[in-house]
Tab-separated table of C-alpha atoms in Angstrom:
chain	number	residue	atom	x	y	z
Y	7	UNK	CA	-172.601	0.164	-70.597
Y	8	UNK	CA	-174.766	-3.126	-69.772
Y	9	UNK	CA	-177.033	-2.009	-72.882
Y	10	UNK	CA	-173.715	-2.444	-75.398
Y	11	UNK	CA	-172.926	-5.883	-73.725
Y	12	UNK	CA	-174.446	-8.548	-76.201
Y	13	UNK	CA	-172.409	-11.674	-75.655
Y	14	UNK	CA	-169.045	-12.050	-73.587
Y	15	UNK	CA	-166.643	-10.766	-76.329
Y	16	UNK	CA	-168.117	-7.318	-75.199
Y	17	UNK	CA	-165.900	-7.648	-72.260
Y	18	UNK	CA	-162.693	-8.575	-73.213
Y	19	UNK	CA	-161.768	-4.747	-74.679
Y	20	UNK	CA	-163.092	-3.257	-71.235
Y	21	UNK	CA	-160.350	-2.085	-68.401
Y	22	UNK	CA	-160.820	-2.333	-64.666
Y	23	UNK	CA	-162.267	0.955	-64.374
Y	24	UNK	CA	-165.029	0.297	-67.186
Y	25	UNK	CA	-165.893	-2.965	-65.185
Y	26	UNK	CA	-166.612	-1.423	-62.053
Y	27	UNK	CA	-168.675	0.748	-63.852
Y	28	UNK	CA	-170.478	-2.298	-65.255
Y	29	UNK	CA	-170.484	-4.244	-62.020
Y	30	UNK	CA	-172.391	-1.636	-60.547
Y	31	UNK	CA	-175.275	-1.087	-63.358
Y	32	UNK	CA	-175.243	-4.593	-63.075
Y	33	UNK	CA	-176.186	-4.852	-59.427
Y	34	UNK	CA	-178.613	-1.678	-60.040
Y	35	UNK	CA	-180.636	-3.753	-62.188
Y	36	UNK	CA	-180.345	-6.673	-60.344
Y	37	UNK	CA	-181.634	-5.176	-57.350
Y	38	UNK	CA	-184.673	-3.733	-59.738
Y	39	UNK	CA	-185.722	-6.687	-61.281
Y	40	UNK	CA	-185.603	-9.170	-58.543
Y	41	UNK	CA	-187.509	-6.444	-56.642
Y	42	UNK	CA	-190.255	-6.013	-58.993
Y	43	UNK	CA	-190.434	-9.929	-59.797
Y	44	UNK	CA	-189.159	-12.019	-56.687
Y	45	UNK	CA	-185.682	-13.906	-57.514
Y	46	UNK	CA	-182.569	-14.512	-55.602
Y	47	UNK	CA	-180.660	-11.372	-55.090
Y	48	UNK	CA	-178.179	-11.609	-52.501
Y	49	UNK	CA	-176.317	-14.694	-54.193
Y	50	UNK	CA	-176.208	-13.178	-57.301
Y	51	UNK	CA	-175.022	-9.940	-55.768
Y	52	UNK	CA	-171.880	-11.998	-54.219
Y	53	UNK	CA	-170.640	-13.775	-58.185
Y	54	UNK	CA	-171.162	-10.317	-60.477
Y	55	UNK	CA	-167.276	-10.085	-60.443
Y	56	UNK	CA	-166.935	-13.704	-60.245
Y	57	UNK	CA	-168.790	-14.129	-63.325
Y	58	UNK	CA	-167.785	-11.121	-65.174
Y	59	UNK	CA	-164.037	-12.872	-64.462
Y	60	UNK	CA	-165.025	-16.381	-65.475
Y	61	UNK	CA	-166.653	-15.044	-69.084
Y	62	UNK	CA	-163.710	-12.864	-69.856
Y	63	UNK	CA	-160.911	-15.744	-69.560
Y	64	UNK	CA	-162.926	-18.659	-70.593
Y	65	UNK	CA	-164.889	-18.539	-74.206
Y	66	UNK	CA	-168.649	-19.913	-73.454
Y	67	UNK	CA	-170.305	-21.266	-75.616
Y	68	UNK	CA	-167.050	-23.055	-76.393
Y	69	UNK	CA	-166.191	-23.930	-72.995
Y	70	UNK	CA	-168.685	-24.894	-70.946
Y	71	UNK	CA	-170.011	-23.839	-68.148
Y	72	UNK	CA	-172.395	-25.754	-65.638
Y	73	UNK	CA	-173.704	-23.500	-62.432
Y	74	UNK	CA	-174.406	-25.974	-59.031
Y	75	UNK	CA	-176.992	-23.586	-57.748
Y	76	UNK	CA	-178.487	-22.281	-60.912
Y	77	UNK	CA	-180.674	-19.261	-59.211
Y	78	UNK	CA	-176.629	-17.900	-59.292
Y	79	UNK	CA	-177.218	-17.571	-63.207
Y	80	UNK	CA	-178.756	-14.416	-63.317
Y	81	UNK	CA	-175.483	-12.502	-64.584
Y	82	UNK	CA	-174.781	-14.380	-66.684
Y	83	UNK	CA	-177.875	-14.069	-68.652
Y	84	UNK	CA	-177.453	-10.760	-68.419
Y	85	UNK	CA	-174.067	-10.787	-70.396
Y	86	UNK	CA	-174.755	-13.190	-72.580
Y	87	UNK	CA	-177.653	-11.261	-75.271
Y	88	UNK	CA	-180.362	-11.638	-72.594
Y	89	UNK	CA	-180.127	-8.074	-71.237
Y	90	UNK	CA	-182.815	-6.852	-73.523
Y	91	UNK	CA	-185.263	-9.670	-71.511
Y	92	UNK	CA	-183.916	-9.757	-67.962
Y	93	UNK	CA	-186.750	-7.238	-66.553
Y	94	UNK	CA	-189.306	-10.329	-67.753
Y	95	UNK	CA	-187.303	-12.644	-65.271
Y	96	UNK	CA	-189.516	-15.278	-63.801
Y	97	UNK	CA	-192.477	-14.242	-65.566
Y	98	UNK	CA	-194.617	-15.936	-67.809
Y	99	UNK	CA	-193.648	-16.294	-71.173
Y	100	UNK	CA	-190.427	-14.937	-69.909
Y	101	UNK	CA	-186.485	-15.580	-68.885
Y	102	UNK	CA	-186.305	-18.523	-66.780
Y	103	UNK	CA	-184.440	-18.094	-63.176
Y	104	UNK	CA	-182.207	-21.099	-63.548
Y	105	UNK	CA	-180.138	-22.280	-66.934
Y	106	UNK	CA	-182.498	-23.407	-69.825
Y	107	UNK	CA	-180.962	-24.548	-72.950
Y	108	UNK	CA	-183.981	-23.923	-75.026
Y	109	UNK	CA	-183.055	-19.929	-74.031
Y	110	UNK	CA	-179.747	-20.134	-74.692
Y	111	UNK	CA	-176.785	-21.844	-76.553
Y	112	UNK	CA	-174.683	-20.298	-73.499
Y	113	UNK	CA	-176.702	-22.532	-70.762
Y	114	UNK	CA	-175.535	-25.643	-71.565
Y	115	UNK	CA	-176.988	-27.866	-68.385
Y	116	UNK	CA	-180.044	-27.258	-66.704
Y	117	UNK	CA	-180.569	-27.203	-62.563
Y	118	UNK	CA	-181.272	-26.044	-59.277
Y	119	UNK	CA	-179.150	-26.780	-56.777
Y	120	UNK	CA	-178.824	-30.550	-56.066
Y	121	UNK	CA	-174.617	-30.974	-55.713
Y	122	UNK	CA	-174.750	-32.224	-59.027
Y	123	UNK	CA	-172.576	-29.804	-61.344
Y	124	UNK	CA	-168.987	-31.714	-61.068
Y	125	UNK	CA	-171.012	-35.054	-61.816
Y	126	UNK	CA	-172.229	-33.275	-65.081
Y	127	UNK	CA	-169.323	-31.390	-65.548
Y	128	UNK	CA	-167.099	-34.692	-65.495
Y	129	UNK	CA	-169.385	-36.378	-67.529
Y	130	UNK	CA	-168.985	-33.540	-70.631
Y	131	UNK	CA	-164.860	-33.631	-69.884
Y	132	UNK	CA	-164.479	-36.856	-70.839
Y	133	UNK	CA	-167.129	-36.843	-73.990
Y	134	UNK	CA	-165.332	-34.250	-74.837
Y	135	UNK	CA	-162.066	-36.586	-74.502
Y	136	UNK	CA	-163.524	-39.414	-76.216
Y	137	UNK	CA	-164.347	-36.937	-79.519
Y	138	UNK	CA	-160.655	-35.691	-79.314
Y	139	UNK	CA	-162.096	-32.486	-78.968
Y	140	UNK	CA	-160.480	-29.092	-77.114
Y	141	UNK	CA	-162.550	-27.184	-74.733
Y	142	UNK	CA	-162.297	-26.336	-70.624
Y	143	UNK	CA	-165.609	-27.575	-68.673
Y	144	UNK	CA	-165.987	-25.637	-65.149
Y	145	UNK	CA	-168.147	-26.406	-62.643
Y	146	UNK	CA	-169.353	-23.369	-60.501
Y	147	UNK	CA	-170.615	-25.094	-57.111
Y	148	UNK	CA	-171.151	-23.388	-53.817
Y	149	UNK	CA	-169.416	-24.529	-50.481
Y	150	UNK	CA	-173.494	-25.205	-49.785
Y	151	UNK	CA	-173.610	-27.743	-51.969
Y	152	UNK	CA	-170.578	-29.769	-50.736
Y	153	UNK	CA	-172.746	-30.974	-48.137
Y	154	UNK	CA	-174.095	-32.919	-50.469
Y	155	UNK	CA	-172.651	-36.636	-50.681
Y	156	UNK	CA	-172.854	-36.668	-55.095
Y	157	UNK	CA	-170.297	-33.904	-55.284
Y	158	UNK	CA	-167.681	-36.431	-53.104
Y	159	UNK	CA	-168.211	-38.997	-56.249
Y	160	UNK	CA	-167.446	-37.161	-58.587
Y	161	UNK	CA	-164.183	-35.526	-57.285
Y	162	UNK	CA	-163.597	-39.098	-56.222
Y	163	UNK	CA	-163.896	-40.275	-60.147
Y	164	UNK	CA	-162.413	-36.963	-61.305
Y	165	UNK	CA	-159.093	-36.993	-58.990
Y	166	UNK	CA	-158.556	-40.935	-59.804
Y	167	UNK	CA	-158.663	-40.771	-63.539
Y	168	UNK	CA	-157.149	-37.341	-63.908
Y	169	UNK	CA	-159.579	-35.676	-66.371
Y	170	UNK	CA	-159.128	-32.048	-67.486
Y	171	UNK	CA	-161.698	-30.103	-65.720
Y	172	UNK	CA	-161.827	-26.626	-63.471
Y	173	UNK	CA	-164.264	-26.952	-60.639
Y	174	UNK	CA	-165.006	-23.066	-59.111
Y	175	UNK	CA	-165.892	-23.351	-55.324
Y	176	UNK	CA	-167.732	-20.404	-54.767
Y	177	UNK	CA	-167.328	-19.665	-51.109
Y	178	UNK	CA	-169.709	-17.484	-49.476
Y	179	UNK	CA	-170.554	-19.263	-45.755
Y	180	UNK	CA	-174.247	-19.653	-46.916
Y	181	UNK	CA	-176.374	-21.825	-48.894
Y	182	UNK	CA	-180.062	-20.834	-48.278
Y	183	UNK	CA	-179.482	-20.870	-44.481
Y	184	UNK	CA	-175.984	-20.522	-42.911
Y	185	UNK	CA	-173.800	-23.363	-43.571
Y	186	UNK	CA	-173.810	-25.865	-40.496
Y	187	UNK	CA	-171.423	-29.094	-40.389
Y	188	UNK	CA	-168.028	-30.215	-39.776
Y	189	UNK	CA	-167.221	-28.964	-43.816
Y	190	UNK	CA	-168.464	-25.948	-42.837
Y	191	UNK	CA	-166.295	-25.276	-40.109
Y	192	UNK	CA	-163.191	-26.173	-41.986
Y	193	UNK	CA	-164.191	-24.458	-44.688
Y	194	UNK	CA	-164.003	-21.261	-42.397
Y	195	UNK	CA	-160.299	-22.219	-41.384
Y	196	UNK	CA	-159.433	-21.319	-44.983
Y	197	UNK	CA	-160.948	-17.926	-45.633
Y	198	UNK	CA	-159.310	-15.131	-45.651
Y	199	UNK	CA	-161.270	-12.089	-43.682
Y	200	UNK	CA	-161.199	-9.067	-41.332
Y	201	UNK	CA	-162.221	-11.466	-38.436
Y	202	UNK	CA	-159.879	-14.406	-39.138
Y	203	UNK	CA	-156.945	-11.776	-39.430
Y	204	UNK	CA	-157.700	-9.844	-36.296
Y	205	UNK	CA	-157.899	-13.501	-34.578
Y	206	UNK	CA	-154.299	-14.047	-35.866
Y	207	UNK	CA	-152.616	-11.197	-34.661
Y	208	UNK	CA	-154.412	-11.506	-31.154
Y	209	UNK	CA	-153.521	-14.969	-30.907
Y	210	UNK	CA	-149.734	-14.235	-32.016
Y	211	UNK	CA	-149.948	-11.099	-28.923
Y	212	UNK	CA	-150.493	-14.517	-26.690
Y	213	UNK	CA	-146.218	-14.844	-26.926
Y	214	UNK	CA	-146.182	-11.902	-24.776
Y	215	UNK	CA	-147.553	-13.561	-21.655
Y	216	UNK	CA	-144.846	-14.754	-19.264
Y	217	UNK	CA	-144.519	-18.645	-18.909
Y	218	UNK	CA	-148.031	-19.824	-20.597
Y	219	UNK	CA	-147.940	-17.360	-23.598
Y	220	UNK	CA	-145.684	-19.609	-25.805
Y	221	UNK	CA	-146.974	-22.597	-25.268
Y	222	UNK	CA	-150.706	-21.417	-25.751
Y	223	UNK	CA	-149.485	-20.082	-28.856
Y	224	UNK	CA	-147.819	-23.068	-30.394
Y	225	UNK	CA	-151.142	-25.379	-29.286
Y	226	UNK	CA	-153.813	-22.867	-31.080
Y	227	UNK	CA	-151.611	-22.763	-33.515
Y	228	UNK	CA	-150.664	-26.391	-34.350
Y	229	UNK	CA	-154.670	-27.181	-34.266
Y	230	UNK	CA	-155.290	-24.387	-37.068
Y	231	UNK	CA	-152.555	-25.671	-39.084
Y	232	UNK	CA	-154.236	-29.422	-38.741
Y	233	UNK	CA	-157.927	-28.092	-39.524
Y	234	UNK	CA	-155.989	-26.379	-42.936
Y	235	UNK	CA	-154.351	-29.284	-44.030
Y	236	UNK	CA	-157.450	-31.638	-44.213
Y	237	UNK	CA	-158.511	-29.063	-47.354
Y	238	UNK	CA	-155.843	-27.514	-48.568
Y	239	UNK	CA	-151.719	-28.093	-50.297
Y	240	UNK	CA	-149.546	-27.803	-46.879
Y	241	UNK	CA	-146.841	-29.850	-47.400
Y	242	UNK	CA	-148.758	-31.997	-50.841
Y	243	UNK	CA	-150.966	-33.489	-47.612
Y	244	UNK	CA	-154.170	-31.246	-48.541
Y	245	UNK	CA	-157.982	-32.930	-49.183
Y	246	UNK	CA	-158.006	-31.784	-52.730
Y	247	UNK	CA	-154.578	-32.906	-53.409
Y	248	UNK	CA	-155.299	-35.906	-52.270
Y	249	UNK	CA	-157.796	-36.543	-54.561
Y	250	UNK	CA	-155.646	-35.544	-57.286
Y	251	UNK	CA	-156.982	-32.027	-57.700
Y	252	UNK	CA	-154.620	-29.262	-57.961
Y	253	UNK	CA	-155.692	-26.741	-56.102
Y	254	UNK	CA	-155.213	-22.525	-56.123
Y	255	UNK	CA	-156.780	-20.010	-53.718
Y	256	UNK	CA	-157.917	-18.949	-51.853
Y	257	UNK	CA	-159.009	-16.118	-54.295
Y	258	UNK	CA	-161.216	-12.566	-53.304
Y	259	UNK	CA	-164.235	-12.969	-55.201
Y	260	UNK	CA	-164.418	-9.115	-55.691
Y	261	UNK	CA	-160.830	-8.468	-57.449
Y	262	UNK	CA	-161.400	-9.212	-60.957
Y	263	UNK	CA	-157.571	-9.291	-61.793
Y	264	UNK	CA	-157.093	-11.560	-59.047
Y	265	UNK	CA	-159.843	-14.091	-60.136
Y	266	UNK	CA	-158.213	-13.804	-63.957
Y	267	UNK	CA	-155.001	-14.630	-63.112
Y	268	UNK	CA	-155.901	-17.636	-61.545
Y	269	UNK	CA	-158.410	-18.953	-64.057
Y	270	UNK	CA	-155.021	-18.458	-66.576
Y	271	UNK	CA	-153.455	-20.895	-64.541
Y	272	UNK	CA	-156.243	-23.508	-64.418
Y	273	UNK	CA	-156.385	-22.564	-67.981
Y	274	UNK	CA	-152.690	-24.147	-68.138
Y	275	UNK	CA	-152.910	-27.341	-65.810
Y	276	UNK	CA	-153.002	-30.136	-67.746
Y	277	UNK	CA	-155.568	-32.325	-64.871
Y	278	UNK	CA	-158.320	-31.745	-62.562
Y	279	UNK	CA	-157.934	-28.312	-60.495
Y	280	UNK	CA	-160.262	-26.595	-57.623
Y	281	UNK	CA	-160.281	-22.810	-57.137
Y	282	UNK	CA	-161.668	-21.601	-54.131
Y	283	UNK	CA	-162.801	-18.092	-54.506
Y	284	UNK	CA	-164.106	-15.890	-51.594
Y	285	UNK	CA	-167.537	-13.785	-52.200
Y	286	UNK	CA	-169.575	-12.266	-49.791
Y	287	UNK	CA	-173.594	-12.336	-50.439
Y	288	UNK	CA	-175.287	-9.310	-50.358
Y	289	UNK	CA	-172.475	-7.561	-51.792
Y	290	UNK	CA	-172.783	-4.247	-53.660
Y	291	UNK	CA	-176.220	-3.718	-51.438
Y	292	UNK	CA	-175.672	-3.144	-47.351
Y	293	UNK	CA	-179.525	-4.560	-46.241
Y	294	UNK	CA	-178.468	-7.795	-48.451
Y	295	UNK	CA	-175.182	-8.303	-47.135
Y	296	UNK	CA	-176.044	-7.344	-43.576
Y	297	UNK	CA	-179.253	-9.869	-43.373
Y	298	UNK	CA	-178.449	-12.206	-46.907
Y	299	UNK	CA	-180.203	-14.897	-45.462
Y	300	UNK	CA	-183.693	-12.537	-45.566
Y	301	UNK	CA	-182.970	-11.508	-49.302
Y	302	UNK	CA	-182.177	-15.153	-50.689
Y	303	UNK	CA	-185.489	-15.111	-52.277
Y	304	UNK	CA	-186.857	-11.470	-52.430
């Protein structure tokens, strides 16, 4: 199937079944070709739905795309008419690991990872404003590169003036190392996971202890609810919607219909909007998402 796929209007015919199907060729040669040539496999494990998602609502070259971490781009080279080169990844005279616009009308901003991608994404909203011109601009960044004090401007600038614009926040606990931080750890208060919902219910078995069970309850509880709020809508009092961002998710970053129906919805909002969407790196491939930090650059 990956062999018929030469530019993202392949996809849009395709049901859920055929893109499972495709997810997992893609990962096969993923895992191939970063083998054989070095590259960064367990991050771009983590966005194949992700980016399968984003390509099938959105209409690159058209709208435009700008990845934070551009070593994340190796899918979408794949589905956009690079298939035929991928295996020359990284190689001389080859496909470049990061987005080059000399390679392709579909990488539109080139970079590494440097928190810049909602600064450059704003930047191309409101050009595109000033020409009176119709197209969405997302920014893909990871919760990585939030640590990272540029990103703050621009939601800052974005959020105050209101410009139409759809920033991605891939959220997958890792840059190259495990996230560390205060944004980290409320970052983790919003994910959805095995672990935080086995927490939950024991923490809600805590109303069965006599006398101090209630009480311990309502104080673990209260302190989640604040560590949510700083980030999220409770009550119009969240981070993002304070900046003026609307914001939707949290989203699994491995249920394609899931991710679509909230990129519709972006689609639709007339301002700046954040969509938090949950991948796991590694995934598709147990030794990278057991150990991702070993396979970030294989």
């Amino acid at each position: 199937m990956l062999e018929k796929i030469h530019s993202p209007r392949d996809l849009e015919g395709m049901n859920y079944i055929q893109l499972e199907q495709l997810s997992a060729e893609i990962r096969k040669e993923l895992i191939s070709t970063v083998s054989s040539n070095g590259g960064h496999l367990a991050s771009n494990l983590g966005v194949v739905e992700l980016t399968l998602a984003l390509h099938r609502v959105f209409h690159m070259p058209e709208d435009k795309l700008i990845f934070d971490v551009g070593h994340q781009s190796y899918v979408h080279k794949m589905i956009t008419g690079r298939f035929d080169q991928f295996s020359s990844l990284r190689t001389y005279g080859g496909i470049a690991g990061f987005p080059k616009r000399s390679e392709s009308e579909y990488d539109c901003f080139e970079t590494g990872h440097a928190s810049t991608a909602i600064s450059a994404a704003l930047g191309i909203a409101r050009a595109r404003d000033y020409l009176g011109q119709k197209y969405e601009v997302i920014a893909m960044v990871g919760d990585g590169a939030l640590t990272g004090g540029m990103c703050y401007e621009a939601l800052n600038d974005a959020g105050n003036s209101g410009t139409k614009m759809i920033v991605i926040l891939n959220d997958n606990e890792m840059s190259i190392a495990p996230n560390v931080g205060a944004l980290s750890k409320y970052l983790t208060n919003l994910r959805i996971s095995a672990g935080c919902q086995s927490a939950k219910r024991k923490v809600r078995h805590l109303n069965a202890i006599p006398i101090i069970g209630r009480p311990l309850y309502r104080v673990i509880h209260g302190c989640k609810k604040l560590l949510r709020t700083i980030f999220v809508r409770d009550e119009q009092l969240g981070f993002f919607v304070a900046l003026g961002f609307e914001y939707f998710g949290p989203i699994n970053g491995h249920d394609l219909q899931a991710m679509e129906n909230a990129f519709r919805k972006a689609k639709m909002y007339k301002g700046p909007c954040v969509i938090q969407v949950l991948t796991k790196k590694g995934y598709g491939y147990n030794q990278a998402e057991e150990r991702p930090e070993a396979f970030h650059e294989s």
